[in-house]
mmCIF file of C-alpha atoms in Angstrom:
data_model
loop_
_atom_site.group_PDB
_atom_site.id
_atom_site.type_symbol
_atom_site.label_atom_id
_atom_site.label_comp_id
_atom_site.label_asym_id
_atom_site.label_seq_id
_atom_site.Cartn_x
_atom_site.Cartn_y
_atom_site.Cartn_z
ATOM 1 C CA UNK L 1 -9.502 -6.367 -11.454
ATOM 2 C CA UNK L 2 -9.291 -7.374 -8.274
ATOM 3 C CA UNK L 3 -10.752 -6.108 -5.245
ATOM 4 C CA UNK L 4 -9.073 -6.253 -0.843
ATOM 5 C CA UNK L 5 -8.216 -3.874 1.787
ATOM 6 C CA UNK L 6 -4.666 -1.867 2.006
ATOM 7 C CA UNK L 7 -3.973 -1.612 6.069
ATOM 8 C CA UNK L 8 -1.934 1.149 6.708
ATOM 9 C CA UNK L 9 0.409 0.804 10.069
ATOM 10 C CA UNK L 10 2.566 3.143 12.339
ATOM 11 C CA UNK L 11 3.532 6.810 9.989
ATOM 12 C CA UNK L 12 1.382 5.518 6.945
ATOM 13 C CA UNK L 13 -1.552 5.401 9.272
ATOM 14 C CA UNK L 14 -1.089 8.435 10.504
ATOM 15 C CA UNK L 15 -0.601 10.088 7.118
ATOM 16 C CA UNK L 16 -3.899 8.560 5.451
ATOM 17 C CA UNK L 17 -6.164 9.242 8.153
ATOM 18 C CA UNK L 18 -7.180 5.662 8.205
ATOM 19 C CA UNK L 19 -5.999 2.711 9.463
ATOM 20 C CA UNK L 20 -7.478 0.442 5.912
ATOM 21 C CA UNK L 21 -8.951 0.674 3.097
ATOM 22 C CA UNK L 22 -10.553 -0.802 -0.211
ATOM 23 C CA UNK L 23 -8.775 -1.527 -3.415
ATOM 24 C CA UNK L 24 -9.726 -2.181 -6.594
ATOM 25 C CA UNK L 25 -6.546 -2.952 -8.636
ATOM 26 C CA UNK L 26 -4.756 -5.375 -10.779
ATOM 27 C CA UNK L 27 -1.725 -4.405 -9.401
ATOM 28 C CA UNK L 28 0.172 -2.816 -6.624
ATOM 29 C CA UNK L 29 1.272 0.073 -8.545
ATOM 30 C CA UNK L 30 -2.313 0.799 -9.862
ATOM 31 C CA UNK L 31 -3.049 0.356 -6.203
ATOM 32 C CA UNK L 32 -0.337 2.288 -4.942
ATOM 33 C CA UNK L 33 -1.527 5.195 -7.656
ATOM 34 C CA UNK L 34 -5.267 5.434 -5.786
ATOM 35 C CA UNK L 35 -4.115 5.905 -3.090
ATOM 36 C CA UNK L 36 -1.270 8.787 -4.088
ATOM 37 C CA UNK L 37 -5.009 10.054 -5.449
ATOM 38 C CA UNK L 38 -6.830 9.811 -2.612
ATOM 39 C CA UNK L 39 -3.688 11.554 -0.385
ATOM 40 C CA UNK L 40 -2.621 13.865 -1.547
ATOM 41 C CA UNK L 41 0.229 14.502 0.541
ATOM 42 C CA UNK L 42 2.110 13.165 3.349
ATOM 43 C CA UNK L 43 1.235 9.276 2.458
ATOM 44 C CA UNK L 44 2.795 10.121 -0.832
ATOM 45 C CA UNK L 45 6.153 11.187 0.804
ATOM 46 C CA UNK L 46 5.966 8.271 3.112
ATOM 47 C CA UNK L 47 4.882 5.694 0.787
ATOM 48 C CA UNK L 48 8.446 6.620 -1.187
ATOM 49 C CA UNK L 49 10.054 5.229 2.616
ATOM 50 C CA UNK L 50 7.466 2.366 3.376
ATOM 51 C CA UNK L 51 7.351 -1.592 2.244
ATOM 52 C CA UNK L 52 4.613 -3.900 1.337
ATOM 53 C CA UNK L 53 3.273 -7.511 1.791
ATOM 54 C CA UNK L 54 1.176 -8.545 -0.377
ATOM 55 C CA UNK L 55 -0.833 -11.517 1.513
ATOM 56 C CA UNK L 56 1.041 -11.823 3.424
ATOM 57 C CA UNK L 57 4.519 -12.539 1.094
ATOM 58 C CA UNK L 58 7.085 -9.503 1.567
ATOM 59 C CA UNK L 59 7.833 -7.321 -2.152
ATOM 60 C CA UNK L 60 10.844 -6.420 -1.396
ATOM 61 C CA UNK L 61 12.480 -4.807 -4.467
ATOM 62 C CA UNK L 62 9.897 -6.702 -7.539
ATOM 63 C CA UNK L 63 8.498 -3.861 -9.944
ATOM 64 C CA UNK L 64 5.092 -2.219 -8.248
ATOM 65 C CA UNK L 65 3.643 -3.458 -11.664
ATOM 66 C CA UNK L 66 4.492 -6.944 -11.301
ATOM 67 C CA UNK L 67 3.042 -7.601 -8.481
ATOM 68 C CA UNK L 68 -0.534 -9.129 -9.214
ATOM 69 C CA UNK L 69 -3.038 -8.466 -6.740
ATOM 70 C CA UNK L 70 -5.576 -10.836 -5.879
ATOM 71 C CA UNK L 71 -9.740 -10.861 -5.186
ATOM 72 C CA UNK L 72 -9.555 -10.675 -1.444
ATOM 73 C CA UNK L 73 -6.131 -10.152 -0.413
ATOM 74 C CA UNK L 74 -4.741 -7.747 1.887
ATOM 75 C CA UNK L 75 -1.792 -5.316 1.180
ATOM 76 C CA UNK L 76 0.348 -4.256 4.113
ATOM 77 C CA UNK L 77 2.020 -0.468 3.910
ATOM 78 C CA UNK L 78 5.231 -1.060 6.316
ATOM 79 C CA UNK L 79 7.169 2.121 6.805
ATOM 80 C CA UNK L 80 10.697 2.055 9.044
ATOM 81 C CA UNK L 81 10.201 1.213 12.115
ATOM 82 C CA UNK L 82 12.795 2.583 14.801
ATOM 83 C CA UNK L 83 14.200 -0.549 16.579
ATOM 84 C CA UNK L 84 14.214 -3.091 13.418
#
């Protein structure tokens, strides 16, 4: 199991109530499942509209189950931004 950091931006940060927190997961899907358990409610709704960067690379349309996380990695949670 890999350990790293999840960083929240804009509406995701507001919904989570924190700017970042640790993850301990093998895949992005597993990390996001943990996030949903920690922060039920608004963050779960916001995540449905977010895009994700894993170690600087866009996840795009890849299935989150296929996106493996690295030890010491970073997941950026990016909600849609107004104007771009």
